């Protein structure tokens, strides 16, 4: 009597194959870079289909024999070939893909042909068993050829398992070919041997499943170890490059905890090695700059904000340093921002040089104003007085000549020329040193200048103040007046405007002046143009006094020129 009846045998094999399919499908899902498990899962599903059709044929004997036999045999032949394909992918890559494709096609074609055309069931089953044995043998061969490494022992054991399975299947094929009665379960002795072969196949498959799973685990561990080694090598290379970099480098995690700082940063901050790690890097900045530093870091996290930030660093010895930082977000392979890197430059010398240049520029401006005052005084007290004296002498000469005398006519022409010279000289003197600033408030002086300028330039200019302007010293009034002169000159030259509005906006501790026009418009970037020297001069004069210049576009058209100055100096 057989060890297992046919129905029970098919159910056991179907359940074991379904479990294997689920295991390999899970491996393929969570380890997609490992080639092979997906094909192993497909091979197990073919086995499920094969033995499932056998169970159906036993339960429902009325099913057409050709239908379930074809389904059983095609699935039974395709499964081992897919298993071989998976082993070839796992151990040899994709080099055998074309051969595997042909093997599957030939196996299916041979199985279909024998199922439908061959009259001998024994011959059909024998050929099918030979196909399965060949597939198992091929799988054993590719596993045996695994090179030295952590997975070689498992591969050799797996190869021996498949060789044993192939020999058992091949023995069953030979037994059927030499004694066709052995395929029938009606002969107790032969059915007993047949059942033993099936049981051996099942046991060997049960041994192969954990071995294949273990092989995948070893492969994953080797892959992770190789990836870790590459990461460590990359990290070491980064640290070597960072250590020799001429700029400070900080790396933090997503929470802002510093994980690396190169020696140059520690030198800039004056901190001992390791003191920057964790939250120590925040302690390097001047306390009043910490909120700006944190805001800049948050902007880097969101990918917003300016690319460059300037901060002050207070060294442990009290020395103040200026630093310029460029924070960037670093992304993981899946695109997530997981680290942040900032390059930091020590710009203290550059800052001192810039401040020195600004001081020199302010001194130069002071010298220029003194020179203008001196020239204006010389023109007013010298040439202007001489012209007035010449006018008086000319009038006396003119009164001594007849009305129709050519000499009187010549005197009239000379008198008109002298009057024009006096007017031009007075205008030049006012441009060099506005006399109206000496006795008039700023808003009144600006109004008078705007009225004179509008007559020459053909512009409609309005001057207003939001509230009474406080008393300003001469230097402050002069710098605002020069700003108005430069702004109106630029409007006349470049803006193609028709209307201009000048507003003085006094605030507590601050004075702002705006000039709005309805021209073609400019912006801050226009300050960088080569022909913007006048505007740059205004910008430097206000910056030297703690103020600034901002140019922006108006809506729907035009430009706003705005200067501001703190009034602590008053």
Coordinates of C-alpha atoms in Angstrom, one line a residue:
X1 CA 0.0 0.0 0.0
X2 CA 1.3 3.5 -0.8
X3 CA 2.6 5.7 2.0
X4 CA 0.4 8.5 0.9
X5 CA -2.7 8.4 -1.3
X6 CA -2.7 10.5 -4.4
X7 CA -5.0 13.3 -3.1
X8 CA -3.2 13.7 0.2
X9 CA 0.1 13.9 -1.6
X10 CA -1.0 16.6 -4.0
X11 CA -2.5 18.7 -1.2
X12 CA 0.7 18.5 0.9
X13 CA 2.8 19.5 -2.1
X14 CA 0.4 22.4 -3.0
X15 CA 0.5 23.8 0.5
X16 CA 4.3 23.6 0.8
X17 CA 4.7 25.2 -2.7
X18 CA 2.3 28.0 -1.7
X19 CA 4.3 28.7 1.4
X20 CA 7.5 28.9 -0.6
X21 CA 5.8 31.3 -3.1
X22 CA 4.7 33.6 -0.3
X23 CA 8.2 33.6 1.3
X24 CA 10.0 34.3 -2.0
X25 CA 7.4 37.0 -3.0
X26 CA 8.1 38.7 0.3
X27 CA 11.8 38.6 -0.3
X28 CA 11.4 40.0 -3.8
X29 CA 9.2 42.8 -2.4
X30 CA 11.5 44.0 0.3
X31 CA 14.8 43.2 -1.4
X32 CA 14.2 44.3 -5.0
X33 CA 17.9 44.7 -5.8
X34 CA 18.4 40.9 -5.3
X35 CA 17.8 39.1 -8.6
X36 CA 16.2 35.6 -8.3
X37 CA 13.5 35.5 -5.6
X38 CA 10.8 36.8 -7.9
X39 CA 11.5 33.9 -10.3
X40 CA 11.6 31.5 -7.4
X41 CA 8.2 32.7 -6.3
X42 CA 6.9 32.2 -9.8
X43 CA 8.3 28.7 -9.9
X44 CA 6.6 27.9 -6.6
X45 CA 3.3 29.3 -8.0
X46 CA 3.7 27.0 -11.0
X47 CA 4.0 24.0 -8.6
X48 CA 0.9 25.2 -6.8
X49 CA -1.0 25.3 -10.1
X50 CA 0.3 21.9 -11.1
X51 CA -0.6 20.0 -7.9
X52 CA -3.7 22.1 -7.4
X53 CA -5.0 20.8 -10.8
X54 CA -4.1 17.3 -9.6
X55 CA -6.3 17.8 -6.5
X56 CA -9.1 19.1 -8.7
X57 CA -8.8 16.0 -11.0
X58 CA -9.1 13.7 -8.0
X59 CA -12.1 15.6 -6.5
X60 CA -13.8 16.1 -9.8
X61 CA -13.2 13.0 -11.9
X62 CA -15.5 14.3 -14.6
X63 CA -13.1 17.0 -15.7
X64 CA -11.8 16.5 -19.2
X65 CA -8.5 14.5 -18.8
X66 CA -6.7 16.5 -21.5
X67 CA -7.4 19.8 -19.8
X68 CA -6.1 19.1 -16.3
X69 CA -3.3 16.9 -17.7
X70 CA -2.1 19.8 -19.9
X71 CA -2.4 22.3 -17.0
X72 CA -0.5 19.9 -14.6
X73 CA 2.3 19.0 -17.0
X74 CA 2.9 22.5 -18.4
X75 CA 3.0 24.0 -14.9
X76 CA 5.1 21.1 -13.6
X77 CA 7.7 21.5 -16.4
X78 CA 7.8 25.4 -16.3
X79 CA 8.3 25.6 -12.5
X80 CA 11.7 23.9 -12.3
X81 CA 12.9 25.8 -15.3
X82 CA 11.9 29.1 -13.7
X83 CA 13.7 27.9 -10.5
X84 CA 16.8 27.3 -12.6
X85 CA 16.3 30.8 -14.1
X86 CA 16.1 32.3 -10.6
X87 CA 19.3 30.5 -9.5
X88 CA 21.1 31.6 -12.6
X89 CA 20.0 35.2 -12.0
X90 CA 21.0 35.0 -8.3
X91 CA 24.4 33.4 -8.8
X92 CA 25.4 34.4 -12.4
X93 CA 23.5 37.6 -13.1
X94 CA 21.7 37.9 -16.4
X95 CA 24.1 36.1 -18.6
X96 CA 21.8 33.1 -19.1
X97 CA 18.6 35.0 -19.7
X98 CA 18.4 34.1 -23.4
X99 CA 19.3 30.4 -22.8
X100 CA 16.6 30.3 -20.0
X101 CA 14.0 31.7 -22.3
X102 CA 14.7 29.0 -24.9
X103 CA 14.7 26.4 -22.2
X104 CA 11.2 27.5 -21.0
X105 CA 9.9 27.5 -24.6
X106 CA 11.3 24.1 -25.4
X107 CA 10.0 22.6 -22.1
X108 CA 6.5 23.9 -22.7
X109 CA 6.5 22.8 -26.3
X110 CA 7.7 19.3 -25.5
X111 CA 5.2 19.0 -22.6
X112 CA 2.3 20.2 -24.7
X113 CA 3.3 17.8 -27.6
X114 CA 3.6 14.8 -25.3
X115 CA 0.4 15.6 -23.4
X116 CA -1.8 15.8 -26.6
X117 CA 0.0 13.6 -29.1
X118 CA 2.0 10.9 -27.4
X119 CA -0.1 7.8 -26.7
X120 CA 2.1 6.5 -23.9
X121 CA 1.4 8.1 -20.5
X122 CA 4.6 6.6 -19.2
X123 CA 6.7 8.1 -22.0
X124 CA 5.1 11.5 -21.4
X125 CA 5.8 11.4 -17.7
X126 CA 9.3 10.2 -18.2
X127 CA 10.1 13.1 -20.6
X128 CA 8.5 15.5 -18.1
X129 CA 10.6 14.1 -15.3
X130 CA 13.7 14.4 -17.4
X131 CA 13.0 18.1 -18.0
X132 CA 12.6 18.6 -14.3
X133 CA 15.8 16.7 -13.5
X134 CA 17.7 18.8 -16.1
X135 CA 16.4 22.0 -14.6
X136 CA 17.4 20.9 -11.1
X137 CA 20.8 19.8 -12.4
X138 CA 21.3 23.2 -14.1
X139 CA 20.4 25.0 -10.8
X140 CA 22.9 22.8 -9.0
X141 CA 25.6 23.7 -11.5
X142 CA 25.2 27.5 -11.2
X143 CA 25.0 27.2 -7.4
X144 CA 28.2 25.1 -7.3
X145 CA 30.1 27.7 -9.3
X146 CA 29.6 30.4 -6.7
X147 CA 33.1 32.0 -6.1
X148 CA 34.7 32.2 -2.7
X149 CA 32.9 34.3 -0.3
X150 CA 30.5 34.2 2.7
X151 CA 27.7 32.5 0.6
X152 CA 29.8 29.8 -0.9
X153 CA 29.2 27.1 1.7
X154 CA 25.4 27.6 1.5
X155 CA 25.6 27.6 -2.3
X156 CA 27.5 24.2 -2.2
X157 CA 24.9 22.7 0.2
X158 CA 22.1 24.0 -2.0
X159 CA 23.8 22.5 -5.1
X160 CA 24.1 19.1 -3.4
X161 CA 20.4 19.4 -2.5
X162 CA 19.4 20.1 -6.1
X163 CA 21.7 17.3 -7.4
X164 CA 20.0 14.8 -5.0
X165 CA 16.6 16.1 -6.1
X166 CA 17.6 15.8 -9.8
X167 CA 18.9 12.3 -9.3
X168 CA 15.7 11.2 -7.5
X169 CA 13.6 12.7 -10.3
X170 CA 15.8 11.2 -13.0
X171 CA 15.5 7.8 -11.2
X172 CA 11.8 8.1 -11.3
X173 CA 11.9 8.9 -15.0
X174 CA 14.1 5.9 -15.7
X175 CA 11.8 3.7 -13.6
X176 CA 8.7 4.8 -15.5
X177 CA 10.5 4.4 -18.9
X178 CA 11.6 0.8 -18.1
X179 CA 8.5 -0.2 -16.3
X180 CA 5.4 1.9 -17.4
X181 CA 3.3 0.2 -14.6
X182 CA 5.2 2.1 -12.0
X183 CA 3.3 5.3 -13.0
X184 CA 0.0 3.6 -11.9
X185 CA -1.0 3.9 -8.3
X186 CA -2.9 0.6 -8.7
X187 CA 0.3 -1.5 -8.2
X188 CA 1.0 -1.3 -4.4
X189 CA 4.7 -2.0 -4.7
X190 CA 5.4 0.4 -7.5
X191 CA 3.1 3.0 -6.0
X192 CA 5.1 2.7 -2.8
X193 CA 8.3 3.5 -4.7
X194 CA 6.6 6.4 -6.6
X195 CA 5.4 7.8 -3.3
X196 CA 8.9 7.6 -1.8
X197 CA 10.2 9.6 -4.8
X198 CA 7.6 12.3 -4.3
X199 CA 8.2 12.4 -0.6
X200 CA 12.0 12.7 -1.3
X201 CA 11.2 15.6 -3.7
X202 CA 9.1 17.3 -1.0
X203 CA 11.7 16.9 1.7
X204 CA 14.5 18.1 -0.5
X205 CA 12.4 21.1 -1.5
X206 CA 11.8 21.8 2.2
X207 CA 15.5 21.7 2.8
X208 CA 16.2 24.0 -0.2
X209 CA 13.7 26.7 0.9
X210 CA 15.5 27.8 4.1
X211 CA 18.9 27.4 2.3
X212 CA 17.7 29.7 -0.5
X213 CA 16.3 32.2 2.1
X214 CA 19.6 32.0 4.0
X215 CA 21.5 32.6 0.8
X216 CA 19.5 35.8 0.2
X217 CA 20.1 36.9 3.8
X218 CA 23.9 36.3 3.3
X219 CA 23.8 38.2 0.0
X220 CA 22.0 41.1 1.7
X221 CA 24.4 41.2 4.6
X222 CA 27.3 41.2 2.1
X223 CA 25.7 43.9 0.1
X224 CA 25.1 46.0 3.3
X225 CA 28.6 45.4 4.4
X226 CA 30.0 46.5 1.0
X227 CA 27.7 49.6 1.1
X228 CA 28.9 50.4 4.6
X229 CA 32.5 50.1 3.5
X230 CA 31.9 52.3 0.5
X231 CA 30.1 54.8 2.8
X232 CA 33.0 54.7 5.2
X233 CA 35.5 55.2 2.4
X234 CA 33.5 58.1 1.1
X235 CA 33.2 59.6 4.6
X236 CA 37.0 59.2 5.1
X237 CA 37.6 60.8 1.7
X238 CA 35.2 63.7 2.6
X239 CA 36.9 64.2 5.9
X240 CA 40.4 64.3 4.2
X241 CA 39.2 66.9 1.7
X242 CA 37.3 68.9 4.4
X243 CA 40.4 68.8 6.7
X244 CA 42.5 70.4 3.9
X245 CA 39.8 72.9 2.8
X246 CA 40.5 76.6 3.2
X247 CA 37.0 77.2 4.5
X248 CA 35.2 76.0 7.6
X249 CA 32.8 73.2 7.1
X250 CA 29.9 72.2 9.4
X251 CA 27.6 69.3 8.9
X252 CA 24.4 68.8 11.0
X253 CA 21.5 66.4 11.0
X254 CA 17.9 67.4 10.4
X255 CA 17.5 68.5 14.1
X256 CA 20.5 70.9 13.8
X257 CA 22.9 68.7 15.9
X258 CA 26.4 69.1 14.5
X259 CA 27.9 65.8 13.5
X260 CA 31.1 67.1 11.9
X261 CA 33.3 70.2 11.9
X262 CA 36.6 70.5 10.1
X263 CA 39.7 72.0 11.6
X264 CA 39.3 75.2 9.7
X265 CA 36.0 75.9 11.4
X266 CA 37.4 75.2 14.8
X267 CA 40.2 77.6 13.9
X268 CA 37.8 80.3 12.8
X269 CA 35.6 79.9 16.0
X270 CA 38.7 79.5 18.2
X271 CA 37.2 76.3 19.7
X272 CA 39.1 73.2 20.7
X273 CA 38.6 70.0 18.7
X274 CA 35.3 68.4 19.3
X275 CA 33.7 71.4 21.1
X276 CA 31.6 72.2 18.1
X277 CA 29.8 68.8 18.0
X278 CA 26.2 68.5 19.2
X279 CA 24.9 72.0 20.0
X280 CA 28.4 73.5 20.6
X281 CA 28.5 75.2 17.2
X282 CA 25.7 77.5 18.3
X283 CA 27.8 78.8 21.1
X284 CA 30.4 80.3 18.7
X285 CA 28.1 83.0 17.4
X286 CA 27.5 86.4 19.1
X287 CA 24.4 86.1 21.3
X288 CA 22.5 88.8 19.4
X289 CA 23.2 87.0 16.1
X290 CA 21.9 83.6 17.2
X291 CA 18.3 84.2 16.2
X292 CA 19.4 85.2 12.7
X293 CA 21.7 82.1 12.6
X294 CA 18.8 79.9 13.5
X295 CA 16.5 81.6 11.0
X296 CA 19.1 81.1 8.3
X297 CA 19.3 77.4 9.2
X298 CA 15.6 77.0 9.1
X299 CA 15.6 78.7 5.6
X300 CA 18.2 76.2 4.5
X301 CA 16.0 73.3 5.8
X302 CA 13.0 74.6 3.7
X303 CA 15.2 75.4 0.7
X304 CA 14.4 79.2 1.1
X305 CA 16.2 82.4 1.9
X306 CA 19.4 84.0 0.5
X307 CA 22.3 81.7 -0.3
X308 CA 24.8 83.6 1.8
X309 CA 24.6 84.9 5.4
X310 CA 27.0 87.1 7.4
X311 CA 27.4 86.5 11.1
X312 CA 29.7 87.5 13.9
X313 CA 31.6 85.0 16.0
X314 CA 32.9 85.6 19.5
X315 CA 36.0 83.6 20.3
X316 CA 36.6 82.3 23.8
X317 CA 39.3 85.0 24.2
X318 CA 36.7 87.7 23.4
X319 CA 38.0 88.4 19.9
X320 CA 35.2 89.3 17.5
X321 CA 35.4 87.7 14.0
X322 CA 33.1 88.2 10.9
X323 CA 32.0 85.0 9.0
X324 CA 30.1 84.4 5.8
X325 CA 28.2 81.1 5.6
X326 CA 26.6 79.2 2.7
X327 CA 24.2 76.5 4.0
X328 CA 22.9 73.8 1.7
X329 CA 20.6 70.8 2.2
X330 CA 22.0 67.3 1.6
X331 CA 19.6 64.6 0.3
X332 CA 19.6 60.9 0.9
X333 CA 19.3 58.5 -2.1
X334 CA 15.5 58.5 -1.8
X335 CA 15.4 62.3 -2.1
X336 CA 14.8 63.2 1.6
X337 CA 16.7 66.1 3.3
X338 CA 18.6 64.4 6.1
X339 CA 21.7 66.5 6.6
X340 CA 22.8 70.1 6.2
X341 CA 26.2 71.4 5.3
X342 CA 27.5 74.9 5.6
X343 CA 30.8 76.4 4.3
X344 CA 32.1 79.2 6.5
X345 CA 34.6 81.8 5.4
X346 CA 36.4 84.2 7.8
X347 CA 35.9 87.6 6.3
X348 CA 37.2 89.6 9.2
X349 CA 40.1 91.1 7.2
X350 CA 37.8 91.8 4.2
X351 CA 35.3 93.4 6.6
X352 CA 38.0 95.6 8.1
X353 CA 39.2 96.6 4.7
X354 CA 35.7 97.4 3.6
X355 CA 35.1 99.5 6.7
X356 CA 38.5 101.3 6.1
X357 CA 37.5 102.0 2.5
X358 CA 34.1 103.3 3.7
X359 CA 35.9 105.6 6.2
X360 CA 38.2 106.8 3.4
X361 CA 35.2 107.4 1.1
X362 CA 33.4 109.3 3.9
X363 CA 36.6 111.4 4.5
X364 CA 36.9 112.0 0.7
X365 CA 33.3 113.1 0.7
X366 CA 34.0 115.5 3.6
X367 CA 37.0 116.8 1.7
X368 CA 34.9 117.3 -1.4
X369 CA 32.2 119.2 0.5
X370 CA 34.9 121.4 2.1
X371 CA 36.3 122.0 -1.4
X372 CA 32.9 122.8 -2.8
X373 CA 32.3 125.2 0.1
X374 CA 35.7 126.8 -0.5
X375 CA 35.1 127.1 -4.3
X376 CA 31.6 128.5 -3.8
X377 CA 32.9 131.0 -1.3
X378 CA 35.6 132.0 -3.7
X379 CA 33.2 132.4 -6.6
X380 CA 30.7 134.4 -4.5
X381 CA 33.2 136.6 -2.8
X382 CA 35.6 137.0 -5.8
X383 CA 34.3 136.6 -9.3
X384 CA 30.7 137.4 -8.4
X385 CA 31.8 140.6 -6.7
X386 CA 34.0 141.5 -9.7
X387 CA 31.1 141.0 -12.1
X388 CA 28.8 143.2 -10.0
X389 CA 31.5 145.9 -10.0
X390 CA 31.8 145.5 -13.7
X391 CA 28.1 145.9 -14.1
X392 CA 28.2 149.1 -12.0
X393 CA 31.0 150.6 -14.1
X394 CA 29.2 149.5 -17.3
X395 CA 26.0 151.3 -16.2
X396 CA 28.0 154.5 -15.4
X397 CA 29.6 154.3 -18.9
X398 CA 26.2 153.6 -20.5
X399 CA 24.7 156.7 -18.8
X400 CA 27.3 158.9 -20.3
X401 CA 26.5 157.9 -23.9
X402 CA 23.7 159.0 -26.2
X403 CA 20.7 156.8 -26.6
X404 CA 21.4 156.0 -30.2
X405 CA 25.1 155.7 -29.9
X406 CA 26.7 152.4 -31.0
X407 CA 28.7 152.4 -27.8
X408 CA 25.4 152.4 -25.8
X409 CA 24.2 149.4 -27.8
X410 CA 27.5 147.6 -27.1
X411 CA 27.1 148.4 -23.4
X412 CA 23.6 146.9 -23.4
X413 CA 24.9 143.7 -24.9
X414 CA 27.8 143.4 -22.5
X415 CA 25.4 144.2 -19.6
X416 CA 23.1 141.3 -20.6
X417 CA 26.1 139.0 -20.9
X418 CA 27.3 139.9 -17.5
X419 CA 23.8 139.4 -16.0
X420 CA 23.8 135.9 -17.5
X421 CA 27.2 135.2 -16.1
X422 CA 26.0 136.3 -12.7
X423 CA 22.9 134.1 -12.9
X424 CA 25.0 131.1 -14.0
X425 CA 27.5 131.8 -11.3
X426 CA 24.8 132.0 -8.7
X427 CA 23.4 128.7 -9.9
X428 CA 26.8 127.1 -9.9
X429 CA 27.5 128.4 -6.4
X430 CA 24.2 127.0 -5.1
X431 CA 25.0 123.6 -6.6
X432 CA 28.4 123.6 -4.9
X433 CA 27.1 124.8 -1.6
X434 CA 23.3 125.2 -1.4
X435 CA 22.9 128.5 0.4
X436 CA 19.2 127.7 1.1
X437 CA 20.3 125.0 3.5
X438 CA 22.1 127.5 5.7
X439 CA 18.9 129.3 6.8
X440 CA 16.0 127.2 5.7
X441 CA 14.5 123.9 7.0
X442 CA 15.2 120.8 4.9
X443 CA 11.7 120.5 3.5
X444 CA 11.7 124.2 2.4
X445 CA 15.2 123.9 0.8
X446 CA 14.1 120.8 -1.0
X447 CA 11.0 122.5 -2.2
X448 CA 12.9 125.4 -3.6
X449 CA 15.4 123.2 -5.4
X450 CA 12.6 121.1 -6.8
X451 CA 10.9 124.2 -8.2
X452 CA 14.1 125.3 -9.9
X453 CA 14.7 121.8 -11.2
X454 CA 11.2 121.4 -12.5
X455 CA 11.6 124.6 -14.6
X456 CA 14.7 123.3 -16.2
X457 CA 13.7 119.7 -16.7
X458 CA 10.0 120.1 -17.5
X459 CA 8.9 117.8 -14.6
X460 CA 5.9 118.2 -12.3
X461 CA 7.5 117.8 -8.8
X462 CA 5.6 117.7 -5.5
X463 CA 7.3 117.9 -2.1
X464 CA 5.6 117.0 1.2
X465 CA 6.4 115.8 4.7
X466 CA 4.4 113.3 6.7
X467 CA 4.9 115.2 9.9
X468 CA 7.1 118.2 11.0
X469 CA 10.7 117.3 10.4
X470 CA 12.9 117.6 13.6
X471 CA 15.9 119.9 13.7
X472 CA 18.7 118.3 11.8
X473 CA 22.4 119.1 11.9
X474 CA 24.2 120.5 8.8
X475 CA 25.8 117.2 7.8
X476 CA 22.4 115.3 7.9
X477 CA 20.6 118.0 6.0
X478 CA 23.3 118.1 3.4
X479 CA 23.4 114.3 2.8
X480 CA 19.6 114.2 2.3
X481 CA 19.8 117.3 0.0
X482 CA 22.5 115.6 -2.1
X483 CA 20.3 112.5 -2.3
X484 CA 17.5 114.6 -3.7
X485 CA 19.8 116.2 -6.2
X486 CA 21.1 112.8 -7.4
X487 CA 17.6 111.2 -7.5
X488 CA 16.2 114.1 -9.6
X489 CA 19.2 114.0 -11.9
X490 CA 18.6 110.3 -12.6
X491 CA 14.9 110.8 -13.2
X492 CA 15.7 113.5 -15.7
X493 CA 18.3 111.5 -17.5
X494 CA 17.0 107.9 -17.5
X495 CA 13.4 107.5 -16.2
X496 CA 11.4 109.2 -19.0
X497 CA 9.0 110.4 -16.3
X498 CA 6.5 113.3 -16.2
X499 CA 5.7 113.4 -12.5
X500 CA 7.8 113.1 -9.3
X501 CA 6.8 113.0 -5.7
X502 CA 9.3 113.7 -2.9
X503 CA 8.2 112.8 0.7
X504 CA 10.0 113.3 4.0
X505 CA 9.0 110.7 6.6
X506 CA 10.2 111.6 10.1
X507 CA 10.0 108.7 12.6
X508 CA 11.2 108.3 16.1
X509 CA 15.0 107.9 15.9
X510 CA 14.9 107.7 12.1
X511 CA 14.5 109.9 9.0
X512 CA 13.4 108.5 5.6
X513 CA 13.1 110.4 2.3
X514 CA 11.5 108.9 -0.8
X515 CA 11.4 110.0 -4.4
X516 CA 8.7 108.3 -6.6
X517 CA 8.4 108.8 -10.3
X518 CA 6.2 107.4 -13.1
X519 CA 9.0 106.5 -15.4
X520 CA 10.2 103.2 -16.9
X521 CA 11.5 101.8 -13.6
X522 CA 14.7 100.5 -12.2
X523 CA 15.7 98.2 -9.2
X524 CA 18.5 97.5 -6.7
X525 CA 20.5 95.6 -9.3
X526 CA 20.8 98.8 -11.3
X527 CA 23.2 100.0 -8.6
X528 CA 25.8 97.6 -10.0
X529 CA 25.9 99.2 -13.4
X530 CA 29.1 100.9 -14.4
X531 CA 27.3 104.3 -14.9
X532 CA 25.6 104.3 -11.5
X533 CA 28.5 106.0 -9.7
X534 CA 26.3 108.8 -8.4
X535 CA 23.9 106.4 -6.8
X536 CA 26.7 104.4 -5.4
X537 CA 28.1 107.6 -3.9
X538 CA 24.7 108.3 -2.2
X539 CA 24.6 104.7 -1.0
X540 CA 28.1 104.9 0.5
X541 CA 27.4 108.3 2.2
X542 CA 24.3 107.0 3.9
X543 CA 26.0 103.6 4.8
X544 CA 28.8 105.5 6.5
X545 CA 26.3 107.2 8.7
X546 CA 24.4 104.0 9.5
X547 CA 21.7 104.4 6.9
X548 CA 21.0 102.9 3.5
X549 CA 19.6 103.3 0.0
X550 CA 16.9 101.1 -1.5
X551 CA 15.6 101.3 -5.0
X552 CA 12.5 99.3 -6.0
X553 CA 9.9 99.2 -8.8
X554 CA 6.5 100.9 -8.3
X555 CA 3.2 99.5 -9.4
X556 CA 2.0 99.8 -12.1
X557 CA 5.1 101.6 -13.3
X558 CA 7.9 103.9 -12.1
X559 CA 10.6 103.7 -9.4
X560 CA 10.9 104.4 -5.7
X561 CA 14.2 105.9 -4.5
X562 CA 14.4 105.6 -0.7
X563 CA 17.1 106.7 1.7
X564 CA 17.0 106.4 5.5
X565 CA 19.2 107.5 8.3
X566 CA 19.1 107.0 12.1
X567 CA 19.0 110.2 14.1
X568 CA 21.0 109.2 17.1
X569 CA 23.7 111.5 15.8
X570 CA 21.5 114.6 16.2

